[in-house]
Amino acid sequence: MLSLPERLTHREAAATLAQLQVALGSQSAGAPLVIDATSMQQYDSSALVVLLGLLRHAASLGHACRLNAVPARLQQLAKVYGVLELLDLDAAPVAV
C-alpha cells in the first residue's frame, strides 16, 4: 500500500510524485496496489496530477491500482476537471 501525504499542494506535488514512484518501483511486479488517501487533509488540484502520474507509472510497471478513502472534495475536483473516470474515483470509498 502506498499512502498519500497529509498535505499535497502545488508546492509538494513534484517531490511527492517522485517519492511515490520510487516506492512503487519497490512493489512486487503485477501485484494489485492500493493507494490510500486517508491522511489527506490539505490538497489542491495538483493532487489530481500526482494521482494521474502515479497511476500511469503503475500501469507501465504492470500494476493494477485501487484508490482508497479519497476525500469527497478531491472527487469533486476530479469531476470538475473531467478526470473522474480516468481515476476511477466513483468506485473508491469516500472519506468525508
PDB file of N, CA, C and O in Angstrom, residues 1-4 20 23-24 27-28 30-38 51 54-55 58 63-70 92-93:
ATOM      1  N   MET A   1       0.847  -1.174   0.000  1.00  0.00           N
ATOM      2  CA  MET A   1       0.000   0.000   0.000  1.00  0.00           C
ATOM      3  C   MET A   1       0.892   1.236   0.000  1.00  0.00           C
ATOM      4  O   MET A   1       1.889   1.298   0.702  1.00  0.00           O
ATOM      5  N   LEU A   2       0.503   2.185  -0.826  1.00  0.00           N
ATOM      6  CA  LEU A   2       1.162   3.491  -0.835  1.00  0.00           C
ATOM      7  C   LEU A   2       0.213   4.489  -0.192  1.00  0.00           C
ATOM      8  O   LEU A   2      -0.973   4.496  -0.494  1.00  0.00           O
ATOM      9  N   SER A   3       0.735   5.322   0.689  1.00  0.00           N
ATOM     10  CA  SER A   3      -0.095   6.316   1.363  1.00  0.00           C
ATOM     11  C   SER A   3       0.236   7.706   0.863  1.00  0.00           C
ATOM     12  O   SER A   3       1.414   8.076   0.759  1.00  0.00           O
ATOM     13  N   LEU A   4      -0.808   8.451   0.566  1.00  0.00           N
ATOM     14  CA  LEU A   4      -0.626   9.838   0.164  1.00  0.00           C
ATOM     15  C   LEU A   4      -0.411  10.679   1.422  1.00  0.00           C
ATOM     16  O   LEU A   4      -0.942  10.360   2.483  1.00  0.00           O
ATOM     17  N   LEU A  20       6.718   8.756  -4.470  1.00  0.00           N
ATOM     18  CA  LEU A  20       5.777   7.648  -4.622  1.00  0.00           C
ATOM     19  C   LEU A  20       6.159   6.736  -5.788  1.00  0.00           C
ATOM     20  O   LEU A  20       5.955   5.526  -5.731  1.00  0.00           O
ATOM     21  N   ALA A  23       8.785   4.453  -4.478  1.00  0.00           N
ATOM     22  CA  ALA A  23       8.140   3.444  -3.627  1.00  0.00           C
ATOM     23  C   ALA A  23       7.398   2.419  -4.477  1.00  0.00           C
ATOM     24  O   ALA A  23       7.414   1.217  -4.175  1.00  0.00           O
ATOM     25  N   LEU A  24       6.769   2.867  -5.538  1.00  0.00           N
ATOM     26  CA  LEU A  24       6.043   1.973  -6.435  1.00  0.00           C
ATOM     27  C   LEU A  24       6.986   0.980  -7.096  1.00  0.00           C
ATOM     28  O   LEU A  24       6.661  -0.195  -7.256  1.00  0.00           O
ATOM     29  N   GLN A  27       7.563  -2.277  -5.236  1.00  0.00           N
ATOM     30  CA  GLN A  27       6.441  -3.207  -5.059  1.00  0.00           C
ATOM     31  C   GLN A  27       6.615  -4.396  -6.002  1.00  0.00           C
ATOM     32  O   GLN A  27       7.201  -4.272  -7.057  1.00  0.00           O
ATOM     33  N   SER A  28       6.081  -5.533  -5.619  1.00  0.00           N
ATOM     34  CA  SER A  28       6.157  -6.729  -6.461  1.00  0.00           C
ATOM     35  C   SER A  28       5.437  -6.477  -7.778  1.00  0.00           C
ATOM     36  O   SER A  28       4.303  -6.004  -7.789  1.00  0.00           O
ATOM     37  N   GLY A  30       3.218  -6.692 -10.922  1.00  0.00           N
ATOM     38  CA  GLY A  30       1.942  -7.318 -11.197  1.00  0.00           C
ATOM     39  C   GLY A  30       1.007  -7.410 -10.003  1.00  0.00           C
ATOM     40  O   GLY A  30      -0.148  -7.766 -10.153  1.00  0.00           O
ATOM     41  N   ALA A  31       1.507  -7.119  -8.821  1.00  0.00           N
ATOM     42  CA  ALA A  31       0.665  -7.212  -7.624  1.00  0.00           C
ATOM     43  C   ALA A  31      -0.325  -6.050  -7.594  1.00  0.00           C
ATOM     44  O   ALA A  31       0.031  -4.926  -7.933  1.00  0.00           O
ATOM     45  N   PRO A  32      -1.573  -6.304  -7.189  1.00  0.00           N
ATOM     46  CA  PRO A  32      -2.537  -5.211  -7.057  1.00  0.00           C
ATOM     47  C   PRO A  32      -2.035  -4.224  -5.998  1.00  0.00           C
ATOM     48  O   PRO A  32      -1.444  -4.625  -4.997  1.00  0.00           O
ATOM     49  N   LEU A  33      -2.257  -2.970  -6.239  1.00  0.00           N
ATOM     50  CA  LEU A  33      -1.716  -1.937  -5.376  1.00  0.00           C
ATOM     51  C   LEU A  33      -2.827  -1.020  -4.877  1.00  0.00           C
ATOM     52  O   LEU A  33      -3.674  -0.594  -5.660  1.00  0.00           O
ATOM     53  N   VAL A  34      -2.824  -0.718  -3.596  1.00  0.00           N
ATOM     54  CA  VAL A  34      -3.781   0.213  -3.010  1.00  0.00           C
ATOM     55  C   VAL A  34      -3.062   1.534  -2.762  1.00  0.00           C
ATOM     56  O   VAL A  34      -1.975   1.552  -2.173  1.00  0.00           O
ATOM     57  N   ILE A  35      -3.670   2.611  -3.233  1.00  0.00           N
ATOM     58  CA  ILE A  35      -3.169   3.956  -2.961  1.00  0.00           C
ATOM     59  C   ILE A  35      -4.145   4.561  -1.959  1.00  0.00           C
ATOM     60  O   ILE A  35      -5.310   4.784  -2.273  1.00  0.00           O
ATOM     61  N   ASP A  36      -3.656   4.785  -0.761  1.00  0.00           N
ATOM     62  CA  ASP A  36      -4.505   5.213   0.347  1.00  0.00           C
ATOM     63  C   ASP A  36      -4.423   6.729   0.554  1.00  0.00           C
ATOM     64  O   ASP A  36      -3.348   7.284   0.708  1.00  0.00           O
ATOM     65  N   ALA A  37      -5.594   7.367   0.580  1.00  0.00           N
ATOM     66  CA  ALA A  37      -5.671   8.820   0.748  1.00  0.00           C
ATOM     67  C   ALA A  37      -6.240   9.214   2.109  1.00  0.00           C
ATOM     68  O   ALA A  37      -6.622  10.357   2.317  1.00  0.00           O
ATOM     69  N   THR A  38      -6.267   8.280   3.041  1.00  0.00           N
ATOM     70  CA  THR A  38      -6.867   8.515   4.349  1.00  0.00           C
ATOM     71  C   THR A  38      -6.308   9.751   5.047  1.00  0.00           C
ATOM     72  O   THR A  38      -7.047  10.518   5.652  1.00  0.00           O
ATOM     73  N   LEU A  51      -1.907  11.891  -8.714  1.00  0.00           N
ATOM     74  CA  LEU A  51      -2.612  10.616  -8.868  1.00  0.00           C
ATOM     75  C   LEU A  51      -2.546  10.104 -10.298  1.00  0.00           C
ATOM     76  O   LEU A  51      -2.287   8.920 -10.532  1.00  0.00           O
ATOM     77  N   LEU A  54       0.946   8.885 -10.981  1.00  0.00           N
ATOM     78  CA  LEU A  54       1.212   7.646 -10.264  1.00  0.00           C
ATOM     79  C   LEU A  54       0.510   6.461 -10.920  1.00  0.00           C
ATOM     80  O   LEU A  54       1.098   5.392 -11.092  1.00  0.00           O
ATOM     81  N   LEU A  55      -0.737   6.660 -11.321  1.00  0.00           N
ATOM     82  CA  LEU A  55      -1.473   5.583 -11.994  1.00  0.00           C
ATOM     83  C   LEU A  55      -0.821   5.231 -13.330  1.00  0.00           C
ATOM     84  O   LEU A  55      -0.735   4.049 -13.698  1.00  0.00           O
ATOM     85  N   ALA A  58       2.310   3.288 -12.531  1.00  0.00           N
ATOM     86  CA  ALA A  58       1.934   1.954 -12.069  1.00  0.00           C
ATOM     87  C   ALA A  58       1.556   1.061 -13.250  1.00  0.00           C
ATOM     88  O   ALA A  58       1.975  -0.100 -13.320  1.00  0.00           O
ATOM     89  N   HIS A  63       1.135  -2.787 -12.751  1.00  0.00           N
ATOM     90  CA  HIS A  63       0.337  -2.816 -11.517  1.00  0.00           C
ATOM     91  C   HIS A  63      -1.093  -2.372 -11.777  1.00  0.00           C
ATOM     92  O   HIS A  63      -1.325  -1.373 -12.444  1.00  0.00           O
ATOM     93  N   ALA A  64      -2.044  -3.095 -11.225  1.00  0.00           N
ATOM     94  CA  ALA A  64      -3.429  -2.626 -11.174  1.00  0.00           C
ATOM     95  C   ALA A  64      -3.561  -1.860  -9.865  1.00  0.00           C
ATOM     96  O   ALA A  64      -3.065  -2.314  -8.830  1.00  0.00           O
ATOM     97  N   CYS A  65      -4.200  -0.692  -9.909  1.00  0.00           N
ATOM     98  CA  CYS A  65      -4.299   0.153  -8.716  1.00  0.00           C
ATOM     99  C   CYS A  65      -5.744   0.373  -8.311  1.00  0.00           C
ATOM    100  O   CYS A  65      -6.636   0.422  -9.149  1.00  0.00           O
ATOM    101  N   ARG A  66      -5.917   0.537  -7.001  1.00  0.00           N
ATOM    102  CA  ARG A  66      -7.210   0.890  -6.440  1.00  0.00           C
ATOM    103  C   ARG A  66      -6.983   2.029  -5.472  1.00  0.00           C
ATOM    104  O   ARG A  66      -6.084   1.982  -4.628  1.00  0.00           O
ATOM    105  N   LEU A  67      -7.801   3.057  -5.585  1.00  0.00           N
ATOM    106  CA  LEU A  67      -7.720   4.193  -4.670  1.00  0.00           C
ATOM    107  C   LEU A  67      -8.610   3.937  -3.465  1.00  0.00           C
ATOM    108  O   LEU A  67      -9.697   3.385  -3.593  1.00  0.00           O
ATOM    109  N   ASN A  68      -8.139   4.354  -2.297  1.00  0.00           N
ATOM    110  CA  ASN A  68      -8.876   4.126  -1.068  1.00  0.00           C
ATOM    111  C   ASN A  68      -9.032   5.441  -0.301  1.00  0.00           C
ATOM    112  O   ASN A  68      -8.082   6.213  -0.183  1.00  0.00           O
ATOM    113  N   ALA A  69     -10.252   5.675   0.208  1.00  0.00           N
ATOM    114  CA  ALA A  69     -10.551   6.811   1.093  1.00  0.00           C
ATOM    115  C   ALA A  69     -10.215   8.164   0.473  1.00  0.00           C
ATOM    116  O   ALA A  69      -9.636   9.025   1.114  1.00  0.00           O
ATOM    117  N   VAL A  70     -10.605   8.349  -0.765  1.00  0.00           N
ATOM    118  CA  VAL A  70     -10.364   9.629  -1.445  1.00  0.00           C
ATOM    119  C   VAL A  70     -11.354  10.659  -0.903  1.00  0.00           C
ATOM    120  O   VAL A  70     -12.559  10.412  -0.892  1.00  0.00           O
ATOM    121  N   ALA A  92     -14.122   4.369  -5.691  1.00  0.00           N
ATOM    122  CA  ALA A  92     -13.296   4.439  -4.494  1.00  0.00           C
ATOM    123  C   ALA A  92     -14.132   4.807  -3.276  1.00  0.00           C
ATOM    124  O   ALA A  92     -15.018   5.643  -3.358  1.00  0.00           O
ATOM    125  N   PRO A  93     -13.833   4.181  -2.128  1.00  0.00           N
ATOM    126  CA  PRO A  93     -14.516   4.597  -0.894  1.00  0.00           C
ATOM    127  C   PRO A  93     -14.216   6.065  -0.632  1.00  0.00           C
ATOM    128  O   PRO A  93     -13.120   6.537  -0.884  1.00  0.00           O
TER     129      PRO A  93
END
